[in-house]
Tab-separated table of C-alpha atoms in Angstrom:
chain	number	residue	atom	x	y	z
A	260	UNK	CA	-14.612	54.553	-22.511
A	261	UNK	CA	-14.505	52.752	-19.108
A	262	UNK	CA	-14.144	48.727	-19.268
A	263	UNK	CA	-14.298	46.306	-16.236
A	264	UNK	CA	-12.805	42.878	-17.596
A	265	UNK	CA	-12.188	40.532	-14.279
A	266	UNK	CA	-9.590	38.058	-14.698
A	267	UNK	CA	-10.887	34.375	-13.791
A	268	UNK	CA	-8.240	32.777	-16.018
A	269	UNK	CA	-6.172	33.549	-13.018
A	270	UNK	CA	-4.341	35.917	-11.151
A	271	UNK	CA	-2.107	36.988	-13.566
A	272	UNK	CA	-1.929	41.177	-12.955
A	273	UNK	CA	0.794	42.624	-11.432
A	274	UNK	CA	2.653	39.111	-11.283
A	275	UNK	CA	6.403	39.139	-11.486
A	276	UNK	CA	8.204	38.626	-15.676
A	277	UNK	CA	8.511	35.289	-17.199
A	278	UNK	CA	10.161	33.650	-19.793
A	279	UNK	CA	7.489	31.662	-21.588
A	280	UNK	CA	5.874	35.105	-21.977
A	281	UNK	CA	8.491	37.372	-22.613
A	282	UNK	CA	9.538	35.059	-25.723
A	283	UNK	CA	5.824	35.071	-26.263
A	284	UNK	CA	6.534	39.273	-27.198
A	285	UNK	CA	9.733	38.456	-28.735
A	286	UNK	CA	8.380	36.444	-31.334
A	287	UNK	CA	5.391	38.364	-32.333
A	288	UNK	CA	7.836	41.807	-32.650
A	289	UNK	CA	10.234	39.821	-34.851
A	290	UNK	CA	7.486	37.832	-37.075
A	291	UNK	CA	5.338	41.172	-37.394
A	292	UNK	CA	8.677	43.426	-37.726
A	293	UNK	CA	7.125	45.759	-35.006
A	294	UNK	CA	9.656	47.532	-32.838
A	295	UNK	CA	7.153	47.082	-29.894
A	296	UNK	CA	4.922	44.330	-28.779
A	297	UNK	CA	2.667	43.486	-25.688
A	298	UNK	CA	0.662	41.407	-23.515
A	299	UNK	CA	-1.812	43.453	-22.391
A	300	UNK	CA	-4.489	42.918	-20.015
A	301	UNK	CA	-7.379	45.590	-19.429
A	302	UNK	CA	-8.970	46.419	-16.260
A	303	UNK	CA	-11.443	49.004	-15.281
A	304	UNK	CA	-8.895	52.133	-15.288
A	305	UNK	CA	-5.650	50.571	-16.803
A	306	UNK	CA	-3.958	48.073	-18.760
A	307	UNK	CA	-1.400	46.258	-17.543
A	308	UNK	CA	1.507	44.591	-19.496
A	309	UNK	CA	2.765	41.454	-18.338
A	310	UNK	CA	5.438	40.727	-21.301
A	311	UNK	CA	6.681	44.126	-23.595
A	312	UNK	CA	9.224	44.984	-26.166
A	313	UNK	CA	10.602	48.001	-26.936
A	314	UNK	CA	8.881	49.399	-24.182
A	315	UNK	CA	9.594	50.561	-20.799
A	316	UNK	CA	6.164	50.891	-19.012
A	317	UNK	CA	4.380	48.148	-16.951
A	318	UNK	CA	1.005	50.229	-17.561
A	319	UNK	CA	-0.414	52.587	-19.075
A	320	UNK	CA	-4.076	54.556	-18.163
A	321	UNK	CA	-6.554	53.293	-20.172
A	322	UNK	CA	-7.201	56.384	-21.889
A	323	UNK	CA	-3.936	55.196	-23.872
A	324	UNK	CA	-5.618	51.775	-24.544
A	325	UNK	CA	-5.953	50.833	-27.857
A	326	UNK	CA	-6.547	46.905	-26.192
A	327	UNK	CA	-9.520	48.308	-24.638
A	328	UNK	CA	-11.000	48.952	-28.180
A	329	UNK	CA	-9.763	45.296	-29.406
A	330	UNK	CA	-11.752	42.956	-26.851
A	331	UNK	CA	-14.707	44.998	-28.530
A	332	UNK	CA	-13.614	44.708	-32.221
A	333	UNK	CA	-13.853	40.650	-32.639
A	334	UNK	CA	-10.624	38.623	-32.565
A	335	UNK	CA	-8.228	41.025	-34.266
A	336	UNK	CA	-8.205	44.609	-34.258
A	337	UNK	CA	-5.880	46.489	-37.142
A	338	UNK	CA	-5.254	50.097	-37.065
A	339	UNK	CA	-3.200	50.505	-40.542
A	340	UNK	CA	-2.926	54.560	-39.894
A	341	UNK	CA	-4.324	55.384	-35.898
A	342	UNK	CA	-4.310	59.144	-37.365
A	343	UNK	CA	-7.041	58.089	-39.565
A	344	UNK	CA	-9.004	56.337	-37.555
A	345	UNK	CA	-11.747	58.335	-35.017
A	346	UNK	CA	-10.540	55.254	-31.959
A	347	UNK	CA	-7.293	56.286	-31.851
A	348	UNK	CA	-6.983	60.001	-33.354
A	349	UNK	CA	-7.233	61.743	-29.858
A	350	UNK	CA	-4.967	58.913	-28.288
A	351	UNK	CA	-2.172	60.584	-26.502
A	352	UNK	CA	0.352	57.828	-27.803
A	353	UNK	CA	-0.765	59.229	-31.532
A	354	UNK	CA	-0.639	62.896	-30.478
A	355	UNK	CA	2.592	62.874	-28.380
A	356	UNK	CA	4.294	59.954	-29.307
A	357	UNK	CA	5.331	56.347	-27.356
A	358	UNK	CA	7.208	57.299	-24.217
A	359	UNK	CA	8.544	60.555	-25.258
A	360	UNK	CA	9.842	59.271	-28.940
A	361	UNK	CA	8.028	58.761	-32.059
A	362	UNK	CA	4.376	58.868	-32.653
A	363	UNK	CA	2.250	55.864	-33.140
A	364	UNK	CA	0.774	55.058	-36.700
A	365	UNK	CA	0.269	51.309	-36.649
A	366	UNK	CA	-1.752	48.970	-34.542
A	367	UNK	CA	-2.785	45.058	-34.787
A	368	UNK	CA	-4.237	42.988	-31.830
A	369	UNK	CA	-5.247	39.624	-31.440
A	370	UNK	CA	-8.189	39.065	-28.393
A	371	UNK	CA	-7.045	37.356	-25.861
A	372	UNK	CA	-10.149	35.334	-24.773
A	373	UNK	CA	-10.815	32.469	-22.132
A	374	UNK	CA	-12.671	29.444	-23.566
A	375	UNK	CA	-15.896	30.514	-22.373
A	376	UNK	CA	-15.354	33.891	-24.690
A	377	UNK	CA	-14.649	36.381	-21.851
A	378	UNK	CA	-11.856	39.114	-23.476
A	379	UNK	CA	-9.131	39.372	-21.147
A	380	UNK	CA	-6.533	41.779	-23.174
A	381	UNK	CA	-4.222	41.342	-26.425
A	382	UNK	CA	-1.187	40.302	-28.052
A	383	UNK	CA	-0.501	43.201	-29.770
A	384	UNK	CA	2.378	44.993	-31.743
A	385	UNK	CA	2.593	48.915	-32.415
A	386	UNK	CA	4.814	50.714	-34.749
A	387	UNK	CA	6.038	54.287	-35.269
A	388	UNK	CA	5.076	54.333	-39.128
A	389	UNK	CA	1.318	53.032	-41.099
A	390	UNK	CA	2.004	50.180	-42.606
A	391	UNK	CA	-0.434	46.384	-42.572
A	392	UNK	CA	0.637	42.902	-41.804
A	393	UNK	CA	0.576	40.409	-44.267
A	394	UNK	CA	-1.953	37.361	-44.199
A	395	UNK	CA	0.930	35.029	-42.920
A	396	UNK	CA	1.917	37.734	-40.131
A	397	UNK	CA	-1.665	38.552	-38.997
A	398	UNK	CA	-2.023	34.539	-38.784
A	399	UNK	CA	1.153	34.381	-36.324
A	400	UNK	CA	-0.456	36.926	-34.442
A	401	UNK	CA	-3.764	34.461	-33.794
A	402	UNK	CA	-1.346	31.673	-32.798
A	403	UNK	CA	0.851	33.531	-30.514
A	404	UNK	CA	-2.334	34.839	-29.084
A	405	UNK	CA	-3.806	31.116	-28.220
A	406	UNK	CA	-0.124	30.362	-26.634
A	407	UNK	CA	-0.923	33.009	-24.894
A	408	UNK	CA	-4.175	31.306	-23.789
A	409	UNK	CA	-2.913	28.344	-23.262
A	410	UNK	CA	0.382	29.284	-20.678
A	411	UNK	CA	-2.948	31.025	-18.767
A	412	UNK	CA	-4.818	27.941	-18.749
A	413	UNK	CA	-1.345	25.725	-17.516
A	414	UNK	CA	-1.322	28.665	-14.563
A	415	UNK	CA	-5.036	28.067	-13.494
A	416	UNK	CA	-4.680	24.402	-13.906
A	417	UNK	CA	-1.643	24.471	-11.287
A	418	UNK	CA	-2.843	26.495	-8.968
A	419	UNK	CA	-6.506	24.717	-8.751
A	420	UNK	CA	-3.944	21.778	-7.913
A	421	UNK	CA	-2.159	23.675	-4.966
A	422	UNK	CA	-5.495	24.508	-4.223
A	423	UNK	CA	-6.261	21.029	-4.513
A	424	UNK	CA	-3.309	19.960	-2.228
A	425	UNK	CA	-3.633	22.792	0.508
A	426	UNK	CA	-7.833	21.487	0.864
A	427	UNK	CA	-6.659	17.494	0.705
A	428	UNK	CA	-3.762	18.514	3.603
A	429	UNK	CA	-6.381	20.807	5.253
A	430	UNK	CA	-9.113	17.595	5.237
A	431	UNK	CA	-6.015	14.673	6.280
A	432	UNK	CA	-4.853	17.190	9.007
A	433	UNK	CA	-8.709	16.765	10.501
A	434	UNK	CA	-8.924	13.226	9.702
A	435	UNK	CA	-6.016	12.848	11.757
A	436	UNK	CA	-7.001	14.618	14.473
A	437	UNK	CA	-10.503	12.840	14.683
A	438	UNK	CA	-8.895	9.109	13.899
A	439	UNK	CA	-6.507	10.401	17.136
A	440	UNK	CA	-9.440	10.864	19.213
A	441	UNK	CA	-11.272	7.717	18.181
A	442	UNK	CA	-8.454	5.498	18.736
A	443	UNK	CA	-8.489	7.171	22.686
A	444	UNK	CA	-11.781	6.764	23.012
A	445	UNK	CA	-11.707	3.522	21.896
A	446	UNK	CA	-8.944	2.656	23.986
A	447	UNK	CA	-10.429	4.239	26.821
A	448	UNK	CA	-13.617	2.524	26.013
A	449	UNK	CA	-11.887	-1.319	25.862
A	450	UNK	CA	-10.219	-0.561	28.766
A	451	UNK	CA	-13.287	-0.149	30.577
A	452	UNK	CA	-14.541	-3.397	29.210
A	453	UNK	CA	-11.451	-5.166	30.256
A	454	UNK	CA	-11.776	-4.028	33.906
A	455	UNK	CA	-15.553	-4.682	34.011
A	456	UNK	CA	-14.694	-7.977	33.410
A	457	UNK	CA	-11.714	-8.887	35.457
A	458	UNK	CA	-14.008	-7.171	38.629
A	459	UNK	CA	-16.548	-9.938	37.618
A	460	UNK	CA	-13.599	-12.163	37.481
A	461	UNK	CA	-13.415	-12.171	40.973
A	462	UNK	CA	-17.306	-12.754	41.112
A	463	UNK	CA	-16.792	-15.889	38.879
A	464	UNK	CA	-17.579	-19.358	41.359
A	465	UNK	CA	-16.136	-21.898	38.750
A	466	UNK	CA	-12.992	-22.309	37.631
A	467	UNK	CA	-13.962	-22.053	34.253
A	468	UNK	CA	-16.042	-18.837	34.347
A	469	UNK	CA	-13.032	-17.187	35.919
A	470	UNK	CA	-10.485	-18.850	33.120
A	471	UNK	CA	-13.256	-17.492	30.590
A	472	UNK	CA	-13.473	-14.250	31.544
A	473	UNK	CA	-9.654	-13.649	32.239
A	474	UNK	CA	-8.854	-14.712	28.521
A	475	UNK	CA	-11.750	-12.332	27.389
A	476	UNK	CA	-9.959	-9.155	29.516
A	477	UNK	CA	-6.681	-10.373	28.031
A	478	UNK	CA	-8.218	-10.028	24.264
A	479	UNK	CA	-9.799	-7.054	24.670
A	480	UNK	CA	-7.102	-6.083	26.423
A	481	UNK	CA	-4.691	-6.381	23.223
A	482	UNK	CA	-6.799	-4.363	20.949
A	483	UNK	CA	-7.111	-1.417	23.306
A	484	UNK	CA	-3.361	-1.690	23.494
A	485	UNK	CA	-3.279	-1.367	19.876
A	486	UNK	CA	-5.404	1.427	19.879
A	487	UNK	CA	-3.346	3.261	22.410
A	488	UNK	CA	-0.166	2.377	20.190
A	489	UNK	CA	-1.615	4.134	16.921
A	490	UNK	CA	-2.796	6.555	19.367
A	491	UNK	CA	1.088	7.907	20.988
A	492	UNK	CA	2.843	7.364	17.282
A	493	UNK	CA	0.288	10.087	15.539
A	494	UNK	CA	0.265	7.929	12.518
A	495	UNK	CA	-3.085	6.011	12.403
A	496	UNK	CA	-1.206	3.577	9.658
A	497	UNK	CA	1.683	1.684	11.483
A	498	UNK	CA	2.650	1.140	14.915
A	499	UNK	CA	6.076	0.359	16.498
A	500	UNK	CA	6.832	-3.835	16.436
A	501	UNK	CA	8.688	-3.332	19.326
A	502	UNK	CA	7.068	-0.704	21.217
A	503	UNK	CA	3.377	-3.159	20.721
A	504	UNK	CA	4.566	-6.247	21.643
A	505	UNK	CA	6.429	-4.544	25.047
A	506	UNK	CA	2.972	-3.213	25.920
A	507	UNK	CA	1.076	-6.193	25.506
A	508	UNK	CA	4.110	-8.162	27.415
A	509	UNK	CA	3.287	-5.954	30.289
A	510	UNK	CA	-0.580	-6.226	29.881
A	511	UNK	CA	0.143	-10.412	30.108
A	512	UNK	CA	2.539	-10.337	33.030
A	513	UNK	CA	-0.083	-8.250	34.818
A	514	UNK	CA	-2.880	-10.675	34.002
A	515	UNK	CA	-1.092	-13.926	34.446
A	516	UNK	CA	0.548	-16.191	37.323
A	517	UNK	CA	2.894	-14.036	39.663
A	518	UNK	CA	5.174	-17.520	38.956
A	519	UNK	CA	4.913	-16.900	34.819
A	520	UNK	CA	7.078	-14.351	33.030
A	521	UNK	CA	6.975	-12.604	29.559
A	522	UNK	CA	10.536	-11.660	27.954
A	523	UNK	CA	10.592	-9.567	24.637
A	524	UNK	CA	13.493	-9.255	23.023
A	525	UNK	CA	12.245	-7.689	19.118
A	526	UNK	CA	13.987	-5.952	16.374
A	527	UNK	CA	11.588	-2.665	16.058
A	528	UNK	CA	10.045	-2.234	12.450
A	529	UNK	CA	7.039	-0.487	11.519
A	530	UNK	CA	4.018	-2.535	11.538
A	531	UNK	CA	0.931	-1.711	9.369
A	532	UNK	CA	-2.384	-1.316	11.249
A	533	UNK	CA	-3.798	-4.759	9.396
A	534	UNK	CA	-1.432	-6.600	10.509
A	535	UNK	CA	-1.244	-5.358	14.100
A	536	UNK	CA	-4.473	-6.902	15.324
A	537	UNK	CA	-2.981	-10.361	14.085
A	538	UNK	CA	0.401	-10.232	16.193
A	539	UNK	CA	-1.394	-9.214	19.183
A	540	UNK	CA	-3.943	-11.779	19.048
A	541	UNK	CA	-0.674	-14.768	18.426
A	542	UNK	CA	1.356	-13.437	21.053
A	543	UNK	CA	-1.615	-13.240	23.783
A	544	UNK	CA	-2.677	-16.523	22.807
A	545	UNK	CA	0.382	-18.334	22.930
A	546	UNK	CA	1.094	-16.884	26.681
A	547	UNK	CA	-2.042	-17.413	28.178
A	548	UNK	CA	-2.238	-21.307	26.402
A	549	UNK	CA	1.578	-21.759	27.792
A	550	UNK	CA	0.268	-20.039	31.499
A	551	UNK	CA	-2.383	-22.585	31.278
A	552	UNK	CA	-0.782	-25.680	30.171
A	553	UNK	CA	2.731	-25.624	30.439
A	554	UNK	CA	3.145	-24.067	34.592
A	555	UNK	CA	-0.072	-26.110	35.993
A	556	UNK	CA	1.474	-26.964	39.080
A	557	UNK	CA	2.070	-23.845	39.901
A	558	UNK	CA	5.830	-23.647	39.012
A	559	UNK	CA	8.331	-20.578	37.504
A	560	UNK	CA	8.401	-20.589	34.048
A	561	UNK	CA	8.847	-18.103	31.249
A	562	UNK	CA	7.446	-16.912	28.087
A	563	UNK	CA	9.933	-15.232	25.043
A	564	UNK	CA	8.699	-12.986	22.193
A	565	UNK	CA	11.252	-12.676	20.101
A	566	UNK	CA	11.124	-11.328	16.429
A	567	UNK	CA	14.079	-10.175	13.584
A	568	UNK	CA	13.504	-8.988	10.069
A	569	UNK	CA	15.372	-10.197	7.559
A	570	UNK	CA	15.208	-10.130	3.611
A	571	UNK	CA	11.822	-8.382	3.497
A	572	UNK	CA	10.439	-10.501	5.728
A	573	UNK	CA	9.376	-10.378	9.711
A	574	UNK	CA	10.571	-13.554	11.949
A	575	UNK	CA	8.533	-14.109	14.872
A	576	UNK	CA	9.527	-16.658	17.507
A	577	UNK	CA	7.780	-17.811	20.881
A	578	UNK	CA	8.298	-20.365	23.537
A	579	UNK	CA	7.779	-21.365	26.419
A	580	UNK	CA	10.355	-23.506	29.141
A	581	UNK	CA	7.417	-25.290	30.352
A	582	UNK	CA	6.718	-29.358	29.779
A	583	UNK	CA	8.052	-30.781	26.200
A	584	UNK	CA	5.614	-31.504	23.501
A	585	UNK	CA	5.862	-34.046	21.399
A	586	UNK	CA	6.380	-33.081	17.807
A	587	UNK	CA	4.395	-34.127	14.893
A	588	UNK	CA	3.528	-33.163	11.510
A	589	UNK	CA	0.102	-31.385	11.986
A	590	UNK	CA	0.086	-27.614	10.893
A	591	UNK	CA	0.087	-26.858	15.039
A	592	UNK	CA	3.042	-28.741	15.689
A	593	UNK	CA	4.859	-27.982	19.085
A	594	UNK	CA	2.212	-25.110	19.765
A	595	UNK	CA	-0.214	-26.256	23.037
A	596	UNK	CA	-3.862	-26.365	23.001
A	597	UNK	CA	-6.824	-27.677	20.415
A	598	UNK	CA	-9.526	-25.554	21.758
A	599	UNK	CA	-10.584	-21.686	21.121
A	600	UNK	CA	-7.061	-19.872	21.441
A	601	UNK	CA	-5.132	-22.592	19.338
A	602	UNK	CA	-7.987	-21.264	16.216
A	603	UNK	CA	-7.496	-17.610	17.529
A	604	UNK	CA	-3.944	-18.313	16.562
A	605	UNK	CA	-4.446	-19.940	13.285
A	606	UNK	CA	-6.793	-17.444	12.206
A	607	UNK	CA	-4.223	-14.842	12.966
A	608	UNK	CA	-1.522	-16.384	11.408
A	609	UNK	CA	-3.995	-17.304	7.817
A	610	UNK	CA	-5.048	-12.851	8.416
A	611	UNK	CA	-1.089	-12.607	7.676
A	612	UNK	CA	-0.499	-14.076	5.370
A	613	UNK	CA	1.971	-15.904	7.549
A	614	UNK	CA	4.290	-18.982	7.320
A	615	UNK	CA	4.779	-21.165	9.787
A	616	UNK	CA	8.597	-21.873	10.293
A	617	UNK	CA	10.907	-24.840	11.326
A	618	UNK	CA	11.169	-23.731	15.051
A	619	UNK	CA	14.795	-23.874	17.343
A	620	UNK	CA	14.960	-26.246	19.298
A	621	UNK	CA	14.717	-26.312	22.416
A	622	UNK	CA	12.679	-27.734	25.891
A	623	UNK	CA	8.519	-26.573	25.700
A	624	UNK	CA	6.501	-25.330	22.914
A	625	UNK	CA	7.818	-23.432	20.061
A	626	UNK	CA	5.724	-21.333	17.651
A	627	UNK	CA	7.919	-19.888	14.592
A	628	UNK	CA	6.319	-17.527	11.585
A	629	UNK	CA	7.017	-15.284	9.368
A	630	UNK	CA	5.421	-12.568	7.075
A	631	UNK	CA	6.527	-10.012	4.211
A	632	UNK	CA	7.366	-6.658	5.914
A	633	UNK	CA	9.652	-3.927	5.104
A	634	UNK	CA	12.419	-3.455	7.275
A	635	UNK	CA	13.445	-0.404	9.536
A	636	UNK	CA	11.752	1.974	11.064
A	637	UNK	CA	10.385	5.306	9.258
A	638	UNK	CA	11.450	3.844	5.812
């Protein structure tokens, strides 16, 4: 008799001992008072044990396999005298006894099968004398038999989840790699856009064009600094505070007056991608109003970034030394400008979530907020 039973339940042959199994055995020998019991599992030319009692083989031919005539037999296979019986009469464990010792007499298996009815082996016990189970012990069998089954089916289940894991890592690890290269094209791509339009910057024959398309290149400017942030930290989900607002510092003291100057001076924090966008656009917009407004005659003056976190929240400052405002009430209090970058910053600010903030004192305009972040950096 030659039987080829594949083993989808999982990979379970030739796998190291384990507990849950081996107590499995332990049980059915004691409850069936068999001196040996198994977990068998049949293959084409052997079975293989992966729990035993009271014996010392991991396998045996299957020309010894009484298992192999179980999976055929139903769900429970009982051999009260194998001498007697024409499946087990020529078995060499009947003829010349278990390992060397006493002759086998008694048999009972319960099938081992996976929920779509595929036999994979038994839970079996053997004994060195004919004898029967009782009712109660040949039900203990069944149960111990569907443990069986299901310490199988927890096995499969885990490792369809490392599976599971290794093919999610496998897919993120691309994603990353292809967000990477979108973010420096991007980049790349934004950068291109900003120098096209600074070149027809210098085209520009009013005022206003050129004012127009130098706040335009500043913008654009911002995001593709952005993008080239996400694109050096290799996260794609936060970027450094301080390492963001440095580079668009030196992308505004590039663009503006020789006679204007940008100081940062922030605490570093990691700052989610949504809310990146929103600080860049606030910052740019407050430097290039200030440039505008506060240095018109043409001279020094300087514009400060500074930022702190504190108690789960982020505390952005900005000013200016330029001409004193007068303050009011109105939600744009000590900022400059009415026009298109004062709503650029209010629209950034609302995209926060953002609060505006009693601002320090001091001579120019002030612009204080603050939104919920967590502090540090790689928390």
């Amino acid at each position: 008799l030659v039987i080829c039973v594949p083993l989808p339940i999982c990979k379970i042959v030739d796998t190291p001992e384990e507990a849950d199994f081996d107590d499995i055995a332990k049980l059915a020998s004691a409850i069936c008072d068999a001196p040996i019991a198994l977990i068998s599992f049949v293959e084409s030319d052997r079975q293989w044990f992966k729990a035993k009692v009271g014996l010392q083989a991991a396998q045996t031919p299957l020309g010894m396999s009484v298992c192999s005539h179980a999976i055929l037999d139903g769900e429970m296979l009982t051999i009260s005298d194998t001498t007697k019986d024409p499946r087990t009469a020529d078995n060499p464990l009947t003829l010349d006894g278990i390992e060397g010792g006493a002759p086998m007499r008694f048999y009972a298996g319960s099938v081992l099968r996976t929920r779509e009815g595929l036999p994979l082996g038994t839970l079996c016990v053997l004994d060195t004398r004919a004898r029967a189970l009782t009712p109660t012990q040949e039900e203990a069998l069944r149960v111990l038999g569907r443990q069986v089954m299901k310490q199988l089916d927890l096995r499969l289940a885990l490792r369809r989840e490392a599976e599971a894991r290794r093919e999610l890592a496998t897919a993120l690890s691309a994603k990353t790699v292809l967000i990477g290269e979108i973010d420096h094209r991007v980049k790349n791509s934004l950068a291109m856009v900003s120098a096209l339009l600074r070149l027809q910057r210098q085209r520009a024959t009013s005022p206003e064009t050129a004012q127009a398309l130098d706040q335009a290149a500043l913008r654009i400017g911002a995001i593709s600094t952005l993008h080239q942030e996400l694109y050096e930290s290799g996260s794609f989900e936060t970027v450094s505070m301080a390492g963001f607002i440095g580079r668009i510092a030196v992308l505004l003291e590039d663009a503006l007056p020789s006679h204007v100057s940008i100081v940062s001076e922030v605490e570093d924090a990691d700052l989610p991608y949504k809310y990146a966008s929103a600080v860049g656009a606030i910052v740019n917009e407050f430097a290039t109003n200030s440039a505008k407004h506060a240095f018109a005659d043409g001279r020094e003056g300087r514009v400060t970034v500074s930022g702190r976190c504190h108690d789960g929240r982020y505390h952005l400052d900005l000013a200016d030394d330029g001409d004193g405002i007068p303050a009011t009430n109105a939600p744009a209090a000590r900022t400059r400008g009415s026009g298109l970058g004062q709503r650029f910053i209010e629209a950034a600010i609302a995209q926060l979530g953002a609060r505006r903030e009693t601002p320090p004192n001091g001579k120019g305009a002030r612009l204080s907020i603050s939104f919920p972040l967590a502090c540090g950096v790689g928390d």
